[in-house]
mmCIF file of N, CA, C and O and ligand atoms in Angstrom:
data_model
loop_
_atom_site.group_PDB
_atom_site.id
_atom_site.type_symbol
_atom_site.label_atom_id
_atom_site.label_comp_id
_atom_site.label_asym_id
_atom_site.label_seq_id
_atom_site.Cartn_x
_atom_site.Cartn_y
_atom_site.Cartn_z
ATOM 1 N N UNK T 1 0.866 -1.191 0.000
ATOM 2 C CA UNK T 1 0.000 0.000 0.000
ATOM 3 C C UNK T 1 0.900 1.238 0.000
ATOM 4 O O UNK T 1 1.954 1.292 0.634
ATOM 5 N N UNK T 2 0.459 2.132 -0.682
ATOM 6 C CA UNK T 2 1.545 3.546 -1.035
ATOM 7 C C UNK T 2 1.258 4.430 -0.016
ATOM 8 O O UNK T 2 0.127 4.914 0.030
ATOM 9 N N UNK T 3 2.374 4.825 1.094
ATOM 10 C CA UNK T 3 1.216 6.076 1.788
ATOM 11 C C UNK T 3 2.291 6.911 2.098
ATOM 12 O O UNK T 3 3.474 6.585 2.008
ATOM 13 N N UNK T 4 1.874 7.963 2.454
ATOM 14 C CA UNK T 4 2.774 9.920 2.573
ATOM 15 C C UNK T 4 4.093 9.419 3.911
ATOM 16 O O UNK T 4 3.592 9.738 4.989
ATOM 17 N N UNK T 5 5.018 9.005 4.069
ATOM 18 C CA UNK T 5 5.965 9.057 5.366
ATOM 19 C C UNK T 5 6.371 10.595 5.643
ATOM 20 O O UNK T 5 6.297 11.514 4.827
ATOM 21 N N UNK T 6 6.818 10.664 6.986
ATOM 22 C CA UNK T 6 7.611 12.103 7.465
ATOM 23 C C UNK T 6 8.284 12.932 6.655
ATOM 24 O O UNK T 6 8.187 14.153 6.780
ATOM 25 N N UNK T 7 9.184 12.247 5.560
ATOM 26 C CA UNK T 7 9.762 12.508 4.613
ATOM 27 C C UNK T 7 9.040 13.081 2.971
ATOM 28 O O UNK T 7 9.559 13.429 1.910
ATOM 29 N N UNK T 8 7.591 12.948 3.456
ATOM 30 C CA UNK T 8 7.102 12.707 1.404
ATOM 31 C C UNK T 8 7.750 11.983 1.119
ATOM 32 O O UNK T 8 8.498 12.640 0.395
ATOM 33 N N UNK T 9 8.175 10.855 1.106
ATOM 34 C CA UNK T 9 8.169 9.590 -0.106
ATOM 35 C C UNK T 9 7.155 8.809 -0.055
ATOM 36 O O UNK T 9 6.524 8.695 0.996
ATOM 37 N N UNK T 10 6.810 8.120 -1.195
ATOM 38 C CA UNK T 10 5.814 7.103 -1.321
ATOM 39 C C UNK T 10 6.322 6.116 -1.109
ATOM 40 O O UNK T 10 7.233 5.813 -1.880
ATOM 41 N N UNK T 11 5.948 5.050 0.142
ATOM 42 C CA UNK T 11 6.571 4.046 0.307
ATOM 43 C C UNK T 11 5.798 2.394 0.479
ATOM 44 O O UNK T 11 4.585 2.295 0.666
ATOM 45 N N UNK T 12 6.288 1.745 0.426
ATOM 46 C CA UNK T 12 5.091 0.342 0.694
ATOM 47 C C UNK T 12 5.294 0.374 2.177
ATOM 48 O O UNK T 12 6.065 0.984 2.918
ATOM 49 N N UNK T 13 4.503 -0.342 2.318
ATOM 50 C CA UNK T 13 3.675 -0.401 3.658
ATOM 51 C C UNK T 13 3.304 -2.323 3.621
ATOM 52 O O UNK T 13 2.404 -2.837 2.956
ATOM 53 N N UNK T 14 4.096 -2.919 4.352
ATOM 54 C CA UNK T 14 3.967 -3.999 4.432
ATOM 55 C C UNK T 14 2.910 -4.915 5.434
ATOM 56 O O UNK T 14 3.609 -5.260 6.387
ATOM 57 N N UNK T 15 1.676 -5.392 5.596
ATOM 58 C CA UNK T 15 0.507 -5.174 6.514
ATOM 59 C C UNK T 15 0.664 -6.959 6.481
ATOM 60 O O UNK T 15 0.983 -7.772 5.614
ATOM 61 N N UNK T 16 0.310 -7.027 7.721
ATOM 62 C CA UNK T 16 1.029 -9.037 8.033
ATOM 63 C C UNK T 16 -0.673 -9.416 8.042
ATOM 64 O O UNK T 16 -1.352 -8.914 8.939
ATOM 65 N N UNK T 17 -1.018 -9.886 7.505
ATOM 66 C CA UNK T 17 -2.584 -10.426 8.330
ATOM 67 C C UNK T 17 -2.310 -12.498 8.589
ATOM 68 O O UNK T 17 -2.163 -13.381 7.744
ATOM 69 N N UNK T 18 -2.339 -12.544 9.699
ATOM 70 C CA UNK T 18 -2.803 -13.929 10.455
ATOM 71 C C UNK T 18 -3.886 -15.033 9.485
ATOM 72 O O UNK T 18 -5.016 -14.588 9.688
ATOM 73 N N UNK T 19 -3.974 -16.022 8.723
ATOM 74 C CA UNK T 19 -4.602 -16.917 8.581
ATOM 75 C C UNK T 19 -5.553 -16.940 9.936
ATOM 76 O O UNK T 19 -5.007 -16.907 11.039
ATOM 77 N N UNK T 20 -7.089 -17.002 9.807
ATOM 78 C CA UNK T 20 -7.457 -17.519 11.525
ATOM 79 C C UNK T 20 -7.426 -18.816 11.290
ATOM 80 O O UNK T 20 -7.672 -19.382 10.225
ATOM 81 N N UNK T 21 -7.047 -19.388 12.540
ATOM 82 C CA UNK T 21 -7.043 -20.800 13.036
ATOM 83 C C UNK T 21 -8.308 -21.502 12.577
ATOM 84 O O UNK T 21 -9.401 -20.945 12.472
ATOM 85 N N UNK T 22 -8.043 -22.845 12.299
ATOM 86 C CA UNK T 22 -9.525 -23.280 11.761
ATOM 87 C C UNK T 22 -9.582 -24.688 12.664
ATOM 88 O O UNK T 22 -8.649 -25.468 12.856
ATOM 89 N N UNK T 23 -10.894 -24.776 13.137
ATOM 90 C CA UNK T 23 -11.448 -26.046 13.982
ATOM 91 C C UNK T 23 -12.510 -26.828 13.604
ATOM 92 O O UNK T 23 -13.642 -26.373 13.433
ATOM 93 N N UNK T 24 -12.137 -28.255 13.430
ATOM 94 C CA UNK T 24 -12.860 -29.355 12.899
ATOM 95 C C UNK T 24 -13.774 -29.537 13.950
ATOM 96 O O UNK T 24 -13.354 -29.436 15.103
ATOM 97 N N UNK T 25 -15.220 -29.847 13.691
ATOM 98 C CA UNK T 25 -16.160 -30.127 14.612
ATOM 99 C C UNK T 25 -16.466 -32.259 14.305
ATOM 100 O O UNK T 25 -17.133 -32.851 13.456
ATOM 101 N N UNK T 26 -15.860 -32.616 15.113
ATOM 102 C CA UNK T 26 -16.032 -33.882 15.072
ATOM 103 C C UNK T 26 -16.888 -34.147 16.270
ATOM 104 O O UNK T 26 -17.043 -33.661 17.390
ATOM 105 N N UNK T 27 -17.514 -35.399 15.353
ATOM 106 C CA UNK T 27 -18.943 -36.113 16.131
ATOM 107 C C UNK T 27 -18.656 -37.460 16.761
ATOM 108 O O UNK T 27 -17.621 -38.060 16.472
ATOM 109 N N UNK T 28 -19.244 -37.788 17.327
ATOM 110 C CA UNK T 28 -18.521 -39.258 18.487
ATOM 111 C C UNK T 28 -19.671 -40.225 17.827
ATOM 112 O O UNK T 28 -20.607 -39.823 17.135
ATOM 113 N N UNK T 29 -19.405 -41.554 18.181
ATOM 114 C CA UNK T 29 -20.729 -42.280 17.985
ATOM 115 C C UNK T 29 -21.105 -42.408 19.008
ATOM 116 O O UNK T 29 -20.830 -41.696 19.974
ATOM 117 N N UNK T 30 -21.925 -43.502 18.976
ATOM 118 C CA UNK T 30 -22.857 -43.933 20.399
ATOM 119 C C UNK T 30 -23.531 -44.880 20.071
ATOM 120 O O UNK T 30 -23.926 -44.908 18.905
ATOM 121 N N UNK T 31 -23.901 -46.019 21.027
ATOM 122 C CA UNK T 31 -24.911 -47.269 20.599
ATOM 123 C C UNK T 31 -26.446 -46.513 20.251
ATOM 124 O O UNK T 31 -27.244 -47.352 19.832
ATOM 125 N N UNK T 32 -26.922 -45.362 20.320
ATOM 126 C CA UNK T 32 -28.057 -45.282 20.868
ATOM 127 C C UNK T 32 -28.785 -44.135 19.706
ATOM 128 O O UNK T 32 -29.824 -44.360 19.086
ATOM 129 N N UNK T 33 -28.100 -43.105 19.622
ATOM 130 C CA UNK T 33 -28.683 -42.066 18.080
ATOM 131 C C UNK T 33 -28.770 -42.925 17.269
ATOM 132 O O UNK T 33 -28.049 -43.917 17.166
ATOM 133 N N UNK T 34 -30.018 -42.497 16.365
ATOM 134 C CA UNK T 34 -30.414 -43.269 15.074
ATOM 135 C C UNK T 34 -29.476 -42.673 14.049
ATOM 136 O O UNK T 34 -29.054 -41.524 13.918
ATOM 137 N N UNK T 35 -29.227 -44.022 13.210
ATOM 138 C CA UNK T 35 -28.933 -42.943 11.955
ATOM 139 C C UNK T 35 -29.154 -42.343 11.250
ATOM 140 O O UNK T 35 -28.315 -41.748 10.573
ATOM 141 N N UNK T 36 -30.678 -42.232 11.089
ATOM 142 C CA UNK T 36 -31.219 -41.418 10.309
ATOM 143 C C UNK T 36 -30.944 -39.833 10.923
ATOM 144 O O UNK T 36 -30.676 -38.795 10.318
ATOM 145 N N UNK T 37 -31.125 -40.096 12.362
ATOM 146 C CA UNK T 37 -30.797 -38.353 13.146
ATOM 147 C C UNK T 37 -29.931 -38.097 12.770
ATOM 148 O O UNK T 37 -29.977 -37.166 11.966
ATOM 149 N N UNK T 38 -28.768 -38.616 13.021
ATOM 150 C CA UNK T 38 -27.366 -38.399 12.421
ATOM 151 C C UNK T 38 -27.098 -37.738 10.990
ATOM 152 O O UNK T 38 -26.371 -36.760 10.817
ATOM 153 N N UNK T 39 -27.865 -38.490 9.892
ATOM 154 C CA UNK T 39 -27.885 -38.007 8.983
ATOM 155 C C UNK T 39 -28.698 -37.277 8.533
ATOM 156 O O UNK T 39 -28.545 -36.727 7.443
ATOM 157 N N UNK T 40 -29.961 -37.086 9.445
ATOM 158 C CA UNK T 40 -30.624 -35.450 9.174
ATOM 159 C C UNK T 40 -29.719 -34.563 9.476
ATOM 160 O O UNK T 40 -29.366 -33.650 8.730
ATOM 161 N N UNK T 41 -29.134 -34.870 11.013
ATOM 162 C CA UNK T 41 -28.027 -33.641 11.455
ATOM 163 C C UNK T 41 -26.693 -32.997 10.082
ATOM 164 O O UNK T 41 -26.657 -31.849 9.638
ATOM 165 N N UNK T 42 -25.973 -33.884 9.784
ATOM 166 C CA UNK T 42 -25.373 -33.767 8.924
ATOM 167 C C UNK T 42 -25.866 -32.589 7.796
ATOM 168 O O UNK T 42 -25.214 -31.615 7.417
ATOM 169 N N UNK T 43 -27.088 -32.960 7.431
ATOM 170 C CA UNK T 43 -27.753 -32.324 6.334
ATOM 171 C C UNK T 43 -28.064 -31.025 7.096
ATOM 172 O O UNK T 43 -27.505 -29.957 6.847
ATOM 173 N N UNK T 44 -28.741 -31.151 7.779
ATOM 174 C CA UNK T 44 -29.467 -29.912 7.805
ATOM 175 C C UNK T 44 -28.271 -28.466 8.831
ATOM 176 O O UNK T 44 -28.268 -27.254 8.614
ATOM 177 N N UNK T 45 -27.582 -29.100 9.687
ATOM 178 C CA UNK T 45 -26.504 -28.285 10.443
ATOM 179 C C UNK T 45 -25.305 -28.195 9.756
ATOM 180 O O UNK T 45 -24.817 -27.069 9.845
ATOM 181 N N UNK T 46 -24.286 -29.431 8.727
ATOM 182 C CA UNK T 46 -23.406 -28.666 7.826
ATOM 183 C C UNK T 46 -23.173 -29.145 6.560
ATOM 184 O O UNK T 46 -22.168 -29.563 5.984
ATOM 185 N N UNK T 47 -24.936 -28.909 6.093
ATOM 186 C CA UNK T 47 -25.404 -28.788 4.706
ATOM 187 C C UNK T 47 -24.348 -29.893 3.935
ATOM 188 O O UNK T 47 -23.479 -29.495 3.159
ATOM 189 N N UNK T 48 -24.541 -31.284 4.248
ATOM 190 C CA UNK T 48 -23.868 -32.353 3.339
ATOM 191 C C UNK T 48 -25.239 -32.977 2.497
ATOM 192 O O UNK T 48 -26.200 -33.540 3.021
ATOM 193 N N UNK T 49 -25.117 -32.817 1.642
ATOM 194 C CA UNK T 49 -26.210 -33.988 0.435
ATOM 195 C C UNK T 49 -26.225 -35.374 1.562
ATOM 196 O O UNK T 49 -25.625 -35.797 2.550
ATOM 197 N N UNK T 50 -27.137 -35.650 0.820
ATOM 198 C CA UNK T 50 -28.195 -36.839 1.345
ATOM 199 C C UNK T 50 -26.901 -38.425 1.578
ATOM 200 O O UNK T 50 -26.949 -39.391 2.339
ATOM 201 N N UNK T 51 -25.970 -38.042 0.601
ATOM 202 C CA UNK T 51 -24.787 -39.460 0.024
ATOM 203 C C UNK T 51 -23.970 -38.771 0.987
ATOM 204 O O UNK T 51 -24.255 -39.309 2.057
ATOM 205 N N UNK T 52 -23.196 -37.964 1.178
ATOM 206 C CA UNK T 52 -22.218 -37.636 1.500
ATOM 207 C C UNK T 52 -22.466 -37.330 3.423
ATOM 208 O O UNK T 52 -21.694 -37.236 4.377
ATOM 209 N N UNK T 53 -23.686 -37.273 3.277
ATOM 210 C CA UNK T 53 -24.087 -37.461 5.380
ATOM 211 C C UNK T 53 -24.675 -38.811 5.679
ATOM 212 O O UNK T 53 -25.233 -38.961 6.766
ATOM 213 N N UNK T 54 -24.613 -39.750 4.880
ATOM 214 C CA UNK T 54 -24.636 -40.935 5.119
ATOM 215 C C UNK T 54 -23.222 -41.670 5.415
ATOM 216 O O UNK T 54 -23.099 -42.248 6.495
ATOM 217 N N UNK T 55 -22.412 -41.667 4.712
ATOM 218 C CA UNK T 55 -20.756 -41.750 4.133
ATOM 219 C C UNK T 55 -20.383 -41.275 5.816
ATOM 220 O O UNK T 55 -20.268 -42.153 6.671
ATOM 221 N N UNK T 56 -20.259 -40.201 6.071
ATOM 222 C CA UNK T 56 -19.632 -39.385 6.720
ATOM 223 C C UNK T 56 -20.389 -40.641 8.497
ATOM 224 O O UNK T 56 -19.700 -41.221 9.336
ATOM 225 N N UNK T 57 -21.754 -40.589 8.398
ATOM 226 C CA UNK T 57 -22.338 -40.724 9.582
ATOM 227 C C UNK T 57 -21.509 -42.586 9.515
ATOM 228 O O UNK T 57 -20.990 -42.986 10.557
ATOM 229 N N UNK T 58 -21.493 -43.357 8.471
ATOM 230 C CA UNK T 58 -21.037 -44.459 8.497
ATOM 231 C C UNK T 58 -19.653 -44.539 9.059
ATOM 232 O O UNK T 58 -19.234 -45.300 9.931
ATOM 233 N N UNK T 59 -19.167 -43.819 8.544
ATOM 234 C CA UNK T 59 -17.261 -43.727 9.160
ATOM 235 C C UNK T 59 -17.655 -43.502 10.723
ATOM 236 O O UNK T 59 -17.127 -44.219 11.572
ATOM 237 N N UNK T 60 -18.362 -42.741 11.002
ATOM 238 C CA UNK T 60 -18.098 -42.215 12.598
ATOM 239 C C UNK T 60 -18.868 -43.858 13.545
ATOM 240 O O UNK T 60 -18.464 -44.468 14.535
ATOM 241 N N UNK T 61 -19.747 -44.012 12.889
ATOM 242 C CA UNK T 61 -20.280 -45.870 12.857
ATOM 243 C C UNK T 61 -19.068 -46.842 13.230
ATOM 244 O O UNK T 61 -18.798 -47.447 14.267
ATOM 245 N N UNK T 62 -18.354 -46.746 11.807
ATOM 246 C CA UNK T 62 -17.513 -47.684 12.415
ATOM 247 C C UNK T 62 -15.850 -47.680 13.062
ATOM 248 O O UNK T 62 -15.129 -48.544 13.560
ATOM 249 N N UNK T 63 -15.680 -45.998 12.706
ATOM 250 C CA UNK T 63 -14.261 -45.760 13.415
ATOM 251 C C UNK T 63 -14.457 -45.151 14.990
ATOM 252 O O UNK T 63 -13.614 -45.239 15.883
ATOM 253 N N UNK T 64 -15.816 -44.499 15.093
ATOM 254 C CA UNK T 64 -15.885 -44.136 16.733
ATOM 255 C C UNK T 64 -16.324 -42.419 16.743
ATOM 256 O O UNK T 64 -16.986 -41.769 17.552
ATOM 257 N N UNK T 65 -15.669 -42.053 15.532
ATOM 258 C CA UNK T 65 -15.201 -40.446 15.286
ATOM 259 C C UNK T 65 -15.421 -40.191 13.650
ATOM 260 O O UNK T 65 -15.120 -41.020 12.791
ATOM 261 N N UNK T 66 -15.939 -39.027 13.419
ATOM 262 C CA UNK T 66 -15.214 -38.274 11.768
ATOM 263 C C UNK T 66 -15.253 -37.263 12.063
ATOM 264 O O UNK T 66 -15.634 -36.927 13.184
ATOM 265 N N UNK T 67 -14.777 -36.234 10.926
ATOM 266 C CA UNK T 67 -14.966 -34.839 10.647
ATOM 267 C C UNK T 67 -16.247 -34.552 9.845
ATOM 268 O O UNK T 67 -16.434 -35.015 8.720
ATOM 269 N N UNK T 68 -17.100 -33.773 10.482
ATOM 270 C CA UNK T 68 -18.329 -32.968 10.186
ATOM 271 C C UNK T 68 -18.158 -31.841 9.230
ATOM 272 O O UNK T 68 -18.963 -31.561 8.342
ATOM 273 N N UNK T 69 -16.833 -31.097 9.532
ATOM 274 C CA UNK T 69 -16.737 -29.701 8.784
ATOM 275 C C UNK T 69 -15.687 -29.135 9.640
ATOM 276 O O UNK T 69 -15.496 -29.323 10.842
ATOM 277 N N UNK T 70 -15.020 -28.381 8.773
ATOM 278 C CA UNK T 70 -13.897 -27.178 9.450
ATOM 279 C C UNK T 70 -13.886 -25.752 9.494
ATOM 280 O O UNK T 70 -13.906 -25.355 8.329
ATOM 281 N N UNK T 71 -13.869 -24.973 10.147
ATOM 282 C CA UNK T 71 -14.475 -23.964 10.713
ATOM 283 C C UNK T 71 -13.336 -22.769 11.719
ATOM 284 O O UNK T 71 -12.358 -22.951 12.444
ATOM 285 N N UNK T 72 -14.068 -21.624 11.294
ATOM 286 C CA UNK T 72 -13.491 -20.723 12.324
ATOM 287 C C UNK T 72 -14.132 -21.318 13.748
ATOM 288 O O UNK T 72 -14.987 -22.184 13.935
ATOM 289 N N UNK T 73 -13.277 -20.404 14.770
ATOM 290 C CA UNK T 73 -13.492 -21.316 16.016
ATOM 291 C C UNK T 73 -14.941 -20.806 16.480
ATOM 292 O O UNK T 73 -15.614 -21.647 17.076
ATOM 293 N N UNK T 74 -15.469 -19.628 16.299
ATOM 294 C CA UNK T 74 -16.849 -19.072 17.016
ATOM 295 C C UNK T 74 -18.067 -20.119 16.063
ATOM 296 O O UNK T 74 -19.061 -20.591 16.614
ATOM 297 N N UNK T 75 -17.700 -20.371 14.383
ATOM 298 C CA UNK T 75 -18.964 -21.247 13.795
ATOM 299 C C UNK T 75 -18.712 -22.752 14.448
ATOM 300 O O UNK T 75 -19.662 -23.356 14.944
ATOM 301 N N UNK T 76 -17.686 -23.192 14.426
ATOM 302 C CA UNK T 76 -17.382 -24.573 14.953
ATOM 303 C C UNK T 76 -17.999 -24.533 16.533
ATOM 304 O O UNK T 76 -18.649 -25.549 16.783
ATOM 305 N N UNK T 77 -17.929 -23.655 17.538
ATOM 306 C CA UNK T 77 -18.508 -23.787 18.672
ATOM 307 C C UNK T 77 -20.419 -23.919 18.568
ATOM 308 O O UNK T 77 -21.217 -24.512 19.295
ATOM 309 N N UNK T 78 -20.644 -22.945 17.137
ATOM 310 C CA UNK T 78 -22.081 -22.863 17.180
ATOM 311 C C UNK T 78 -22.654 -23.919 16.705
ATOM 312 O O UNK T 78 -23.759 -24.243 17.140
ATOM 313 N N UNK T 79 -21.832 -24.878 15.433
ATOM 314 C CA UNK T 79 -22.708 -25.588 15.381
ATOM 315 C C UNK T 79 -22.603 -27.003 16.133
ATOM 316 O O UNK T 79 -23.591 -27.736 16.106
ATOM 317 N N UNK T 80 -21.283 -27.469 16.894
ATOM 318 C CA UNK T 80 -21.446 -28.582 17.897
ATOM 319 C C UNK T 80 -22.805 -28.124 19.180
ATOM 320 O O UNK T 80 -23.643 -28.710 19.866
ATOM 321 N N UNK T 81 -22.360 -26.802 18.938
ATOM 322 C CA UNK T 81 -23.147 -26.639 19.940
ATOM 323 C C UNK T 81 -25.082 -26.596 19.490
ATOM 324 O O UNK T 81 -25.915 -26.792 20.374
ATOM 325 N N UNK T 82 -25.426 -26.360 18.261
ATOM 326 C CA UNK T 82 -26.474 -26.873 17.729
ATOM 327 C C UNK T 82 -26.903 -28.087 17.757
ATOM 328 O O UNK T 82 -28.018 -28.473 18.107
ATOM 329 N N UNK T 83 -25.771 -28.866 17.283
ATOM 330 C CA UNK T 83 -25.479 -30.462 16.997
ATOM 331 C C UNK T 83 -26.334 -31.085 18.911
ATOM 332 O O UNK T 83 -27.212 -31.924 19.116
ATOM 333 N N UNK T 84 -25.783 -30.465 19.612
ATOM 334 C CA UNK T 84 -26.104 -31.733 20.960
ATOM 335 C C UNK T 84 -27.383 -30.797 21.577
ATOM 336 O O UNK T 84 -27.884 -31.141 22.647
ATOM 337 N N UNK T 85 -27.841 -29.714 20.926
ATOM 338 C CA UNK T 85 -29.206 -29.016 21.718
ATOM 339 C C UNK T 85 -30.383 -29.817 21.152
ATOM 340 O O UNK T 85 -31.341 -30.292 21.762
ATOM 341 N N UNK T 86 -30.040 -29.865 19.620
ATOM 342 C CA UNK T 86 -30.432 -30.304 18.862
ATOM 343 C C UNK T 86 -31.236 -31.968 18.607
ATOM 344 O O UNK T 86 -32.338 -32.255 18.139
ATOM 345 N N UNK T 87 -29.986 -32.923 19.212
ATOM 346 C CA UNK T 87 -29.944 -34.229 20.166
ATOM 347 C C UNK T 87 -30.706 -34.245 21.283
ATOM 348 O O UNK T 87 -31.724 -34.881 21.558
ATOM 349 N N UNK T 88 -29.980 -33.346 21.970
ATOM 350 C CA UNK T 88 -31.212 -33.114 23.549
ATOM 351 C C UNK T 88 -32.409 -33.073 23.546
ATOM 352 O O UNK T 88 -33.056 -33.739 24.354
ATOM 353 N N UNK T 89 -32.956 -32.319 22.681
ATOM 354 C CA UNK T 89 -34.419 -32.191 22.059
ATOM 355 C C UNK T 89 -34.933 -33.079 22.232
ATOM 356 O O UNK T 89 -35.719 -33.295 23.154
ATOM 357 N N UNK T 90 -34.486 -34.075 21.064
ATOM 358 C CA UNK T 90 -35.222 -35.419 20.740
ATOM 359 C C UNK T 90 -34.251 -36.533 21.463
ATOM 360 O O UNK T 90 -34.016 -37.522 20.768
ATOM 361 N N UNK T 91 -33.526 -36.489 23.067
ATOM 362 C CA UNK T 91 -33.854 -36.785 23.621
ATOM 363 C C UNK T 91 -32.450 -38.498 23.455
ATOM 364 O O UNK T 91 -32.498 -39.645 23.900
ATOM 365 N N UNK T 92 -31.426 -37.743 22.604
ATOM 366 C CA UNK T 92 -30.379 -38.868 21.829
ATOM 367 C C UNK T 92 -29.004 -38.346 22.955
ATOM 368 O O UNK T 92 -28.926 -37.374 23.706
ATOM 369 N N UNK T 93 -28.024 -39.479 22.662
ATOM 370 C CA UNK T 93 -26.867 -38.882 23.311
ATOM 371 C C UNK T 93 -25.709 -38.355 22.568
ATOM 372 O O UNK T 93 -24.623 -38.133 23.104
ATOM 373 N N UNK T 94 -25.975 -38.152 21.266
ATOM 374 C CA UNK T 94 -24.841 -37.986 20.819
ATOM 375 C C UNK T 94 -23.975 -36.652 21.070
ATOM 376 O O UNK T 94 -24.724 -35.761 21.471
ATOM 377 N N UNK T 95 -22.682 -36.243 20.968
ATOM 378 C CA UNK T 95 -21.629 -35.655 21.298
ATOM 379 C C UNK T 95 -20.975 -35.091 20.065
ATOM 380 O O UNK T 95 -20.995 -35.749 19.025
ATOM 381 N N UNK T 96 -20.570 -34.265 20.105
ATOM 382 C CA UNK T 96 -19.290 -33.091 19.117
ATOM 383 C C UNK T 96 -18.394 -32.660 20.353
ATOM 384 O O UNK T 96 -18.696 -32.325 21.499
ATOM 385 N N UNK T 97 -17.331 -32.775 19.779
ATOM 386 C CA UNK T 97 -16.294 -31.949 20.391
ATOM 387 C C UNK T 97 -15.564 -30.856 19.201
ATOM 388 O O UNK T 97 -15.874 -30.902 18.010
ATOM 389 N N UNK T 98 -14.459 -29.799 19.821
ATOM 390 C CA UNK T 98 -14.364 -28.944 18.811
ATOM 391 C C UNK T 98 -12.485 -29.143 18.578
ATOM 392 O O UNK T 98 -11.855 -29.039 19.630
ATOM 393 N N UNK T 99 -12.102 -29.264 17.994
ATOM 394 C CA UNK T 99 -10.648 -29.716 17.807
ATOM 395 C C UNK T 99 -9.713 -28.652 16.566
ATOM 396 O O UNK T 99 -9.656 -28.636 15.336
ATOM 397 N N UNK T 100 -9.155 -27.945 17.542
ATOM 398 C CA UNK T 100 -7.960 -27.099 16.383
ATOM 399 C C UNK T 100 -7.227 -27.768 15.299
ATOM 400 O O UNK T 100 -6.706 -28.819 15.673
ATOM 401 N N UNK T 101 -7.075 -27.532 14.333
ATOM 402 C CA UNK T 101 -6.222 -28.274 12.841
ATOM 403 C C UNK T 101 -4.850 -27.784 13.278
ATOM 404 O O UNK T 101 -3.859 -28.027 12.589
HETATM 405 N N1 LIG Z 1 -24.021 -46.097 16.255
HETATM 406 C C1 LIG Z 1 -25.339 -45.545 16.038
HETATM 407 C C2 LIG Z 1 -26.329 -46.680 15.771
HETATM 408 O O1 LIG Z 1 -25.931 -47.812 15.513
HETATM 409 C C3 LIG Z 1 -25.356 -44.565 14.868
HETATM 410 C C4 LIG Z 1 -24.521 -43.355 15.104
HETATM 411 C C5 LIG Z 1 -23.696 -42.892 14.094
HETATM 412 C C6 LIG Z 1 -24.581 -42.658 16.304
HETATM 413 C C7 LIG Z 1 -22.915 -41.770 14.279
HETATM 414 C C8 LIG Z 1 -23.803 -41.521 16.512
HETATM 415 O O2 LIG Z 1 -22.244 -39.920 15.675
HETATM 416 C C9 LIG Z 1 -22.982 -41.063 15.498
HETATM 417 N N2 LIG Z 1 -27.614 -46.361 15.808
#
């Protein structure tokens, strides 16, 4: 950026900006959420197609854990935190935690 110094010269101006940190919202399994909840959740909290929140809800099925979506840290808090109000509702146990990359 060109701007006036003490001197009048036009000089650059070198401005650092930070990448923000980004946080994966991963989902836990559980014997007990349906999968269909699971894969409404998916869909409707971080907008995956119908194939791809099935996929996703299956891995967390059979590894324990997946990644939901990656996120600045204030959306990643909002939507785990959607994710288990959401559960609570209807009364399921499932879990998100929020994990820095
Ligand atoms: N394990 C659950 C069942 O068999 C399904 C499930 C999948 C639950 C993913 C939670 O994050 C989860 N009904």
């Amino acid at each position: 950026m060109a701007i006036n110094n003490e001197n009048n010269l036009l000089t650059k101006e070198k401005i650092k900006l930070e990448k923000p940190s980004m946080y994966a919202v991963i989902m836990l399994n559980d014997d007990y959420t349906p999968m269909e909840f699971v894969i409404y959740v998916l869909q409707s909290v971080f907008k995956k197609n119908y194939e791809d929140a099935k996929s996703i809800m299956l891995t967390i099925h059979n590894e324990g854990k997946g990644i939901c979506g990656v996120f600045p840290l204030d959306i990643a808090e909002t939507k785990a935190n959607q994710v288990v109000e959401f559960a609570r509702i209807n009364q399921h146990p499932l879990e998100c935690k929020v994990q820095k990359q």
